[in-house]
Short mmCIF file of C-alpha atoms in Angstrom, two decimals:
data_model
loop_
_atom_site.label_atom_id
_atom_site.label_comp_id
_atom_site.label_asym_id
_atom_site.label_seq_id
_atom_site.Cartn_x
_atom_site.Cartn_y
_atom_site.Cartn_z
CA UNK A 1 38.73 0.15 -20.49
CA UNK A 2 35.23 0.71 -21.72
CA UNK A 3 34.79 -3.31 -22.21
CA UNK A 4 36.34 -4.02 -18.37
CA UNK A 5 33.71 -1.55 -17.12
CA UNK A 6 30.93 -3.20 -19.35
CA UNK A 7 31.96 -6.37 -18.19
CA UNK A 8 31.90 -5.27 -14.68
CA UNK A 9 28.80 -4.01 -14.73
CA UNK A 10 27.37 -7.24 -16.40
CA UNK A 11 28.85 -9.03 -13.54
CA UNK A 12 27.54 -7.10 -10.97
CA UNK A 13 23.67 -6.76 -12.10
CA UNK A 14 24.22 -10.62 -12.78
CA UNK A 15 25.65 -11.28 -9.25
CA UNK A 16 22.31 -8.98 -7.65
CA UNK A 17 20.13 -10.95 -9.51
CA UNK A 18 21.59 -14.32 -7.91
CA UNK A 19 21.19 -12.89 -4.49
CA UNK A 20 17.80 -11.59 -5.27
CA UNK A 21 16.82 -14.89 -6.02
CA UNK A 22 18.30 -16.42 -3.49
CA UNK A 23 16.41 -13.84 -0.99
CA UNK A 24 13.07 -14.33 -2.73
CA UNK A 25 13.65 -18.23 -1.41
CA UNK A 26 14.46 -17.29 1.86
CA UNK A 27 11.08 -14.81 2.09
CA UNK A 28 9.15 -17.67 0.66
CA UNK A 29 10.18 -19.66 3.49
CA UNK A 30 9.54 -17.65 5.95
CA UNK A 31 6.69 -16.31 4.89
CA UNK A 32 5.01 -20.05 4.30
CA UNK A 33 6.43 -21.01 8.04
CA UNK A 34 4.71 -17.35 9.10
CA UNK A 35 0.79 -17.97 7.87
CA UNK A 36 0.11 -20.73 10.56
CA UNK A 37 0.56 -18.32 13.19
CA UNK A 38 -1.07 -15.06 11.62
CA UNK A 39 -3.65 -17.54 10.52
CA UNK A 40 -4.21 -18.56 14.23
CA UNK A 41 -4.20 -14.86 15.94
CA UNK A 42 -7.32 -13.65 17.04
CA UNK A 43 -7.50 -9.81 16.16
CA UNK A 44 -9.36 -7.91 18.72
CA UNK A 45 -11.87 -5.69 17.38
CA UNK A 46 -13.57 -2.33 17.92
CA UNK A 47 -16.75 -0.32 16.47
CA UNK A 48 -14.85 3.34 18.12
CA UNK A 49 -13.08 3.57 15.28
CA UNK A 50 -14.24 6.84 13.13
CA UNK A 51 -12.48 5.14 9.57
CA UNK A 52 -12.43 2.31 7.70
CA UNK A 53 -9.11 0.40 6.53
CA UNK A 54 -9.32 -0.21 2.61
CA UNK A 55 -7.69 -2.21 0.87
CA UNK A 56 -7.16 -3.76 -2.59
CA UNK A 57 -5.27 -7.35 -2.41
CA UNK A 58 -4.84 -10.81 -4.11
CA UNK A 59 -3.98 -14.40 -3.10
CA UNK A 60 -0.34 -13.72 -3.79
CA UNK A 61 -0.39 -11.08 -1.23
CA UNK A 62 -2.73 -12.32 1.47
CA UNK A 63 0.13 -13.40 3.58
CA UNK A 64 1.89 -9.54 3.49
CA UNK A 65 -1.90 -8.31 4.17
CA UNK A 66 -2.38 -10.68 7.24
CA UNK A 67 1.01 -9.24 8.31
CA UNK A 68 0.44 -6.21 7.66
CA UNK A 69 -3.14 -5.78 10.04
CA UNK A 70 -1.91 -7.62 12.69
CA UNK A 71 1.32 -5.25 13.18
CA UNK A 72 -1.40 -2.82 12.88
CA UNK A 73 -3.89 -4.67 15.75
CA UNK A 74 -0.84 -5.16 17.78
CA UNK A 75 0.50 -1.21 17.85
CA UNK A 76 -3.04 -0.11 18.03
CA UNK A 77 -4.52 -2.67 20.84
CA UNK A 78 -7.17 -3.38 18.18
CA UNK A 79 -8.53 -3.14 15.07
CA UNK A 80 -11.75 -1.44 13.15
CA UNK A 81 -14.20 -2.07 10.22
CA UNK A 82 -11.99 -3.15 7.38
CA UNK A 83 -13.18 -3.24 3.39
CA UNK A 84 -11.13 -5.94 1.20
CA UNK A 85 -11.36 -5.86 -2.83
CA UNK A 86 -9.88 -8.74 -4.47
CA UNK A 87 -7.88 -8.18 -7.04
CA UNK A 88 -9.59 -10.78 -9.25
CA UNK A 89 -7.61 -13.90 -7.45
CA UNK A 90 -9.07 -14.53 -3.89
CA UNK A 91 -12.24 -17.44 -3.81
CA UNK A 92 -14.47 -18.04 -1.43
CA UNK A 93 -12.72 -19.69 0.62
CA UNK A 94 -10.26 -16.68 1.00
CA UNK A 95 -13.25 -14.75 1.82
CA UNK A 96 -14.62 -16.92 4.59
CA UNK A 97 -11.27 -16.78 5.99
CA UNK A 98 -10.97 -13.37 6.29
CA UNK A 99 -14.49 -12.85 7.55
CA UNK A 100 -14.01 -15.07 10.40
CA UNK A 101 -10.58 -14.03 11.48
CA UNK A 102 -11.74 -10.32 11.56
CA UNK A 103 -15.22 -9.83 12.77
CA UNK A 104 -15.39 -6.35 11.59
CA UNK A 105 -14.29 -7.25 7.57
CA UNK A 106 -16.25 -7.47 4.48
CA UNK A 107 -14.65 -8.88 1.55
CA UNK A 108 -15.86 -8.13 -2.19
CA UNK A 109 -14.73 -10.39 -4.81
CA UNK A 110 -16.20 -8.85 -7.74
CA UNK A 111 -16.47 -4.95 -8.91
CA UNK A 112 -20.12 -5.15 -9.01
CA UNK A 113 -20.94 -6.66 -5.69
CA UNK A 114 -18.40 -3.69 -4.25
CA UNK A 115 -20.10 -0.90 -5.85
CA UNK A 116 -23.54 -2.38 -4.95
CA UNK A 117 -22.87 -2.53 -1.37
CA UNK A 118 -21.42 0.77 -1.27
CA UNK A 119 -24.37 2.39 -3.45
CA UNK A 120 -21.79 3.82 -5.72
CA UNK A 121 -21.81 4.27 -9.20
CA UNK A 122 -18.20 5.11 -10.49
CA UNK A 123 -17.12 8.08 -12.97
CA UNK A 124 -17.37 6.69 -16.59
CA UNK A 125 -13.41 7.51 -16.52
CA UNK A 126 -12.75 5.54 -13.57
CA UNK A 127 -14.49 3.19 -15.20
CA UNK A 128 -12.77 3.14 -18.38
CA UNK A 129 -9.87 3.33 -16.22
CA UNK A 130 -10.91 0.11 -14.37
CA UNK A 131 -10.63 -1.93 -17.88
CA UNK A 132 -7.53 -0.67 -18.80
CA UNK A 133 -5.69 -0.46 -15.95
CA UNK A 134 -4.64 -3.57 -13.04
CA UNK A 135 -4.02 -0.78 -10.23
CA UNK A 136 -7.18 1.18 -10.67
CA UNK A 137 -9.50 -0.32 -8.39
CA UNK A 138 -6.89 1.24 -6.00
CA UNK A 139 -8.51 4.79 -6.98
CA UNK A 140 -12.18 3.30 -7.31
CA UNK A 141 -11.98 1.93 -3.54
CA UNK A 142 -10.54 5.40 -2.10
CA UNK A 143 -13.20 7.24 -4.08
CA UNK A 144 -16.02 4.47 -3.21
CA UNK A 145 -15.51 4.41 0.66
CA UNK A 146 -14.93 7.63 1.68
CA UNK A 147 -18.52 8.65 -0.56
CA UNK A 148 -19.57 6.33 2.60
CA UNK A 149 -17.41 7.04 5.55
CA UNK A 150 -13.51 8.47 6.34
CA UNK A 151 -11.36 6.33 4.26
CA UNK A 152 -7.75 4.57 5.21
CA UNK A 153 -6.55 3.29 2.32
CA UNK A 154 -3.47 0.86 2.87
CA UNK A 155 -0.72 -1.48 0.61
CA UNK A 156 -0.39 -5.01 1.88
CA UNK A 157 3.40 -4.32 3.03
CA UNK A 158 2.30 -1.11 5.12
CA UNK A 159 3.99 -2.48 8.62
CA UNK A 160 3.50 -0.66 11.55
CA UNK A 161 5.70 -0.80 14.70
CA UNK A 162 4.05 2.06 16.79
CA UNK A 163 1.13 3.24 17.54
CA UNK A 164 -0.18 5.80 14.32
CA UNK A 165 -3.88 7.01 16.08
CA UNK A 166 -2.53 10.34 17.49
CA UNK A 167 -1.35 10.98 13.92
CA UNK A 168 -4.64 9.35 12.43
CA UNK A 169 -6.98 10.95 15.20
CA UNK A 170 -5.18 14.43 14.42
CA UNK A 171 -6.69 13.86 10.73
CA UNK A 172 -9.82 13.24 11.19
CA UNK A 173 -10.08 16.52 13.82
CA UNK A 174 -8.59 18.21 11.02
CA UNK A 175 -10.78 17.11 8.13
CA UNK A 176 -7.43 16.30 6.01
CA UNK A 177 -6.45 14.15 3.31
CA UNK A 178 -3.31 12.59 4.24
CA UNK A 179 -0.84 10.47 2.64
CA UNK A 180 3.10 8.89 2.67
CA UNK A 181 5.77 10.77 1.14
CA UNK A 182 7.79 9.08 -1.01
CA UNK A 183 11.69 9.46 -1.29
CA UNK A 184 11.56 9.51 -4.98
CA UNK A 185 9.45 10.57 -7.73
CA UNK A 186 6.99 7.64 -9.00
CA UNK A 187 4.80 9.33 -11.23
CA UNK A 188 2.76 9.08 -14.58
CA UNK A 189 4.01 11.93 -16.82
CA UNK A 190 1.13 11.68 -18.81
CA UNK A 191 -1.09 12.31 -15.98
CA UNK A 192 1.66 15.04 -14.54
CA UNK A 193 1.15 16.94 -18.21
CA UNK A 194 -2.92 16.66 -18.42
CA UNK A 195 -3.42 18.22 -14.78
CA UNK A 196 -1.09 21.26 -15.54
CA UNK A 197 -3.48 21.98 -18.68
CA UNK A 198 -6.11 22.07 -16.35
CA UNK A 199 -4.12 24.62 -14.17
CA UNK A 200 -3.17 22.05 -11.48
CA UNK A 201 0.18 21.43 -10.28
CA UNK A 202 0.81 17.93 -8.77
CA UNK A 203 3.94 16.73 -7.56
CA UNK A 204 5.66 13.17 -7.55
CA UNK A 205 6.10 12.23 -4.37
CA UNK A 206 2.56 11.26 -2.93
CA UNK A 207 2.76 7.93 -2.54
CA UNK A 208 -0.70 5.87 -2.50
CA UNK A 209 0.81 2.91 0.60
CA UNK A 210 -1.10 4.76 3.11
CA UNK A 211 -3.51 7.81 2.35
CA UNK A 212 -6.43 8.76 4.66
CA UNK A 213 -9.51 10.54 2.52
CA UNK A 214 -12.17 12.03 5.14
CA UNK A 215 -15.82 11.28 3.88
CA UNK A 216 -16.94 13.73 1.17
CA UNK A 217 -13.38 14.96 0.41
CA UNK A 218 -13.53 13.44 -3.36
CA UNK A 219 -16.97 13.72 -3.77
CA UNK A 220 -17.99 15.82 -6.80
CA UNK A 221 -14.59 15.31 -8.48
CA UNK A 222 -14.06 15.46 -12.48
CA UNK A 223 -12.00 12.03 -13.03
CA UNK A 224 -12.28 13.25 -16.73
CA UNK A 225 -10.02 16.32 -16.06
CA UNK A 226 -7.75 13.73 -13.62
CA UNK A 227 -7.35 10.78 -16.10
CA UNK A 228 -6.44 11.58 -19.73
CA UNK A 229 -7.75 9.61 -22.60
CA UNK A 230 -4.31 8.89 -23.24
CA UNK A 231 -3.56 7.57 -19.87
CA UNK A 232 -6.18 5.45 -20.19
CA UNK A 233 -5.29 4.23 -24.08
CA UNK A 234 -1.40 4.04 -22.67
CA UNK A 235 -1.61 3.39 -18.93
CA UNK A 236 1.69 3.52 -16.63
CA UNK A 237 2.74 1.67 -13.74
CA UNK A 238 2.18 5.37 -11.70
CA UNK A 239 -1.08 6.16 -13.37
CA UNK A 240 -3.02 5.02 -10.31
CA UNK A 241 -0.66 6.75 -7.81
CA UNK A 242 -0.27 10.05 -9.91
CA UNK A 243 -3.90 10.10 -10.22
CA UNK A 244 -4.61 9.96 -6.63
CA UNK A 245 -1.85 12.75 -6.43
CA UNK A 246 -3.80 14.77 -8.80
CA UNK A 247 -7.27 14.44 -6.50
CA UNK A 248 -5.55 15.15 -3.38
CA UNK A 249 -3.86 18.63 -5.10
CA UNK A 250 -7.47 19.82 -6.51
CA UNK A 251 -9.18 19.06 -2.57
CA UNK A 252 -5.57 19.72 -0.70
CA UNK A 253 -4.25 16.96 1.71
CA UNK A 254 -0.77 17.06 3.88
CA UNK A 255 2.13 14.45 4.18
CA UNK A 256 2.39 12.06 6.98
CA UNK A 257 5.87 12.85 9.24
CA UNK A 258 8.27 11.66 6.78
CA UNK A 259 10.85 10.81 9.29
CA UNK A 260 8.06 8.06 11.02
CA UNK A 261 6.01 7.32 8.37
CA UNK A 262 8.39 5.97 5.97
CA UNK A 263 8.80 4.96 2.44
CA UNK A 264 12.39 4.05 1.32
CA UNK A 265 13.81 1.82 -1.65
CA UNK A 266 16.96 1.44 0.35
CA UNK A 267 17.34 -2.62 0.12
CA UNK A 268 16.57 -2.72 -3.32
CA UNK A 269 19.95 -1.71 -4.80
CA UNK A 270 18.67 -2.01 -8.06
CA UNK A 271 17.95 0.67 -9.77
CA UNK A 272 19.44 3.51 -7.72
CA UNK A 273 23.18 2.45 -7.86
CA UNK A 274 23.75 4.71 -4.74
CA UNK A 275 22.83 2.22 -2.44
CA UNK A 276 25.07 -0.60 -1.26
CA UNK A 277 23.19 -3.71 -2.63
CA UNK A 278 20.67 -4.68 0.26
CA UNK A 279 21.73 -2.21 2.74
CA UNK A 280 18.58 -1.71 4.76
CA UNK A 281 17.53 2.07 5.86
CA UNK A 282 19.77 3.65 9.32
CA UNK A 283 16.90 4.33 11.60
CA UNK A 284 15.72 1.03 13.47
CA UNK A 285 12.94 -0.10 12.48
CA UNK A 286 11.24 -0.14 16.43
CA UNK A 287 12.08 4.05 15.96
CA UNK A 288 8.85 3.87 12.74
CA UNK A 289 5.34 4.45 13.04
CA UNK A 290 5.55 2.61 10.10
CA UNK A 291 7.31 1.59 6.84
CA UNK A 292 5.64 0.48 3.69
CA UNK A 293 7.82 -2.44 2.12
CA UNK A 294 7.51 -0.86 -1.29
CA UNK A 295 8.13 -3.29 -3.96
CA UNK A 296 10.95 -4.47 -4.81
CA UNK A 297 12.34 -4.42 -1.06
CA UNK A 298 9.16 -6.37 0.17
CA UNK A 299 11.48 -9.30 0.98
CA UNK A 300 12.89 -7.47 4.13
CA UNK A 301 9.25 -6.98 5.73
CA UNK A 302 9.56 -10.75 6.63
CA UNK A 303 13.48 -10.78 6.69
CA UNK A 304 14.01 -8.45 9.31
CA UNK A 305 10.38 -6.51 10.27
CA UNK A 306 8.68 -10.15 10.71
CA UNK A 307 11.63 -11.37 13.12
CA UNK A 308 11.50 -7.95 15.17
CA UNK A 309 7.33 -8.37 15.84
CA UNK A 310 7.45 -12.54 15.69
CA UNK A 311 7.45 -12.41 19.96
CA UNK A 312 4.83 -9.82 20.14
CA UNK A 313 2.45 -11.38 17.71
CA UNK A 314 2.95 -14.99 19.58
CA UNK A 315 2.64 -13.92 22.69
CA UNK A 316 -0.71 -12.94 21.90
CA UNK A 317 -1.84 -15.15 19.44
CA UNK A 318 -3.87 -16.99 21.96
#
């Protein structure tokens, strides 16, 4: 009996990697058909904005990003002052691209040419953080920007289908660090263990997709009590995200509505069993402020969230 269920469950994690595979060709196709048009769309711009959208993003996922702003554009009726970090794969000619097709955006290839233009000078952890550690510009940006202005940072798959400002606008009245909830907790236990020494008590389901930092809310903040030298010697997949989630427990911060603002690995099947394989979330998506296409269900933001916004974003690509 034990071999049957073995051999069922070989099976079964064989067949969901076939139709993973088989989706990830399917996204790539639509995604390649997709960039013409987002390529094309001319974002309307605005200086009334009192943030700046942050983000950290590579050539892989400059289609998702272009996606991702114009759902925003689109719910919003325009867009604000933008601040792009490659991760290390973007050129110039990624960069002229994106300065043209938003007015408002400055793109920073390097780390240096970042921190110069935003006069900042990073923690020596954040910097020995940097090094070690693919996801930690992530932290650098959020803590860079809003030393210079109120921050939003946002993920590449962050798609929004309404309108977030009253949210967003409620905020910045409020002075408040915001972020997503997530459904699960994604966390660094290493990071988890060194705040509670240092009597703070984080918990694991901040998730880094969307956060808003008001200007001045990290300043003055001890990375070194944050970031363990262990963290940085060892670093985990949720050290960026539980060290955020340590910074936003020391200065305090509040969740975005859960039930609009929505993070959910249900599409992934794989790992949490629970889940029919590639059954999406209940709620329609046109019901969201947003959802944030955590990976590894990223393949249904152009699947099914591309196909829902497709007439919107044509009919006023011109």
């Amino acid at each position: 009996m034990a071999l049957v269920k073995r051999i069922g469950n070989s099976l079964s994690f064989r067949g969901r990697g076939f139709l993973r595979s088989l989706l990830n060709m399917r996204t790539g196709r639509v995604r390649d058909r997709a960039m013409p048009l987002l390529r094309s769309i001319q974002l309307k711009t605005s200086a009334d904005f009192p943030f700046t959208l942050a983000t950290l993003v590579g050539k892989k996922q400059l289609p998702d990003l272009l996606f991702a702003l114009v759902s925003y554009e689109r719910a919003v009726g325009s867009i604000g002052n933008l601040t792009v970090l490659s991760d290390g794969s973007l050129d110039r000619q990624d960069a002229e691209f994106l300065s043209k097709w938003h007015d408002r955006c400055q793109v920073f290839l390097d780390f240096p040419s970042f921190c110069d233009y935003h006069h900042y000078k990073p923690h020596p952890t954040l910097s020995q953080f940097y090094k070690a550690h693919y996801l930690a510009p992530k932290v650098i940006i959020l803590d860079a920007v809003q030393s210079v202005t109120n921050c939003l940072l946002i993920d590449s798959d962050v798609v929004f289908f309404q309108n977030p400002l009253t949210t967003l606008l409620h905020c910045v009245e409020a002075h408040e660090c915001t972020c997503l909830e997530d459904e699960v907790e994604s966390f660094d236990r290493n990071v988890i263990e060194f705040a509670q020494t240092n009597s703070i008590a984080p918990i694991g389901k901040i998730n880094t997709g969307l956060v808003y930092a008001p200007q001045g809310s990290l300043n003055g903040l001890d990375w070194g009590k944050i970031i363990s030298a262990k963290s940085l010697a060892n670093p985990h997949v949720f050290t960026e995200q539980t060290s955020i989630a340590v910074a936003l427990e020391t200065v305090g911060y509040r969740f975005f509505p859960k039930a609009e603002f929505v993070v959910a690995l249900r599409g992934a099947a794989f790992p949490y069993g629970d889940y029919k394989p590639f059954h999406d979330i209940q709620q329609p998506y046109e019901s969201l402020v947003c959802r944030h296409f955590v990976t590894p269900i990223r393949y249904l933001m152009w699947l099914k969230a591309f196909p829902k916004l497709k007439a919107s974003l044509m009919s006023m690509s011109n």
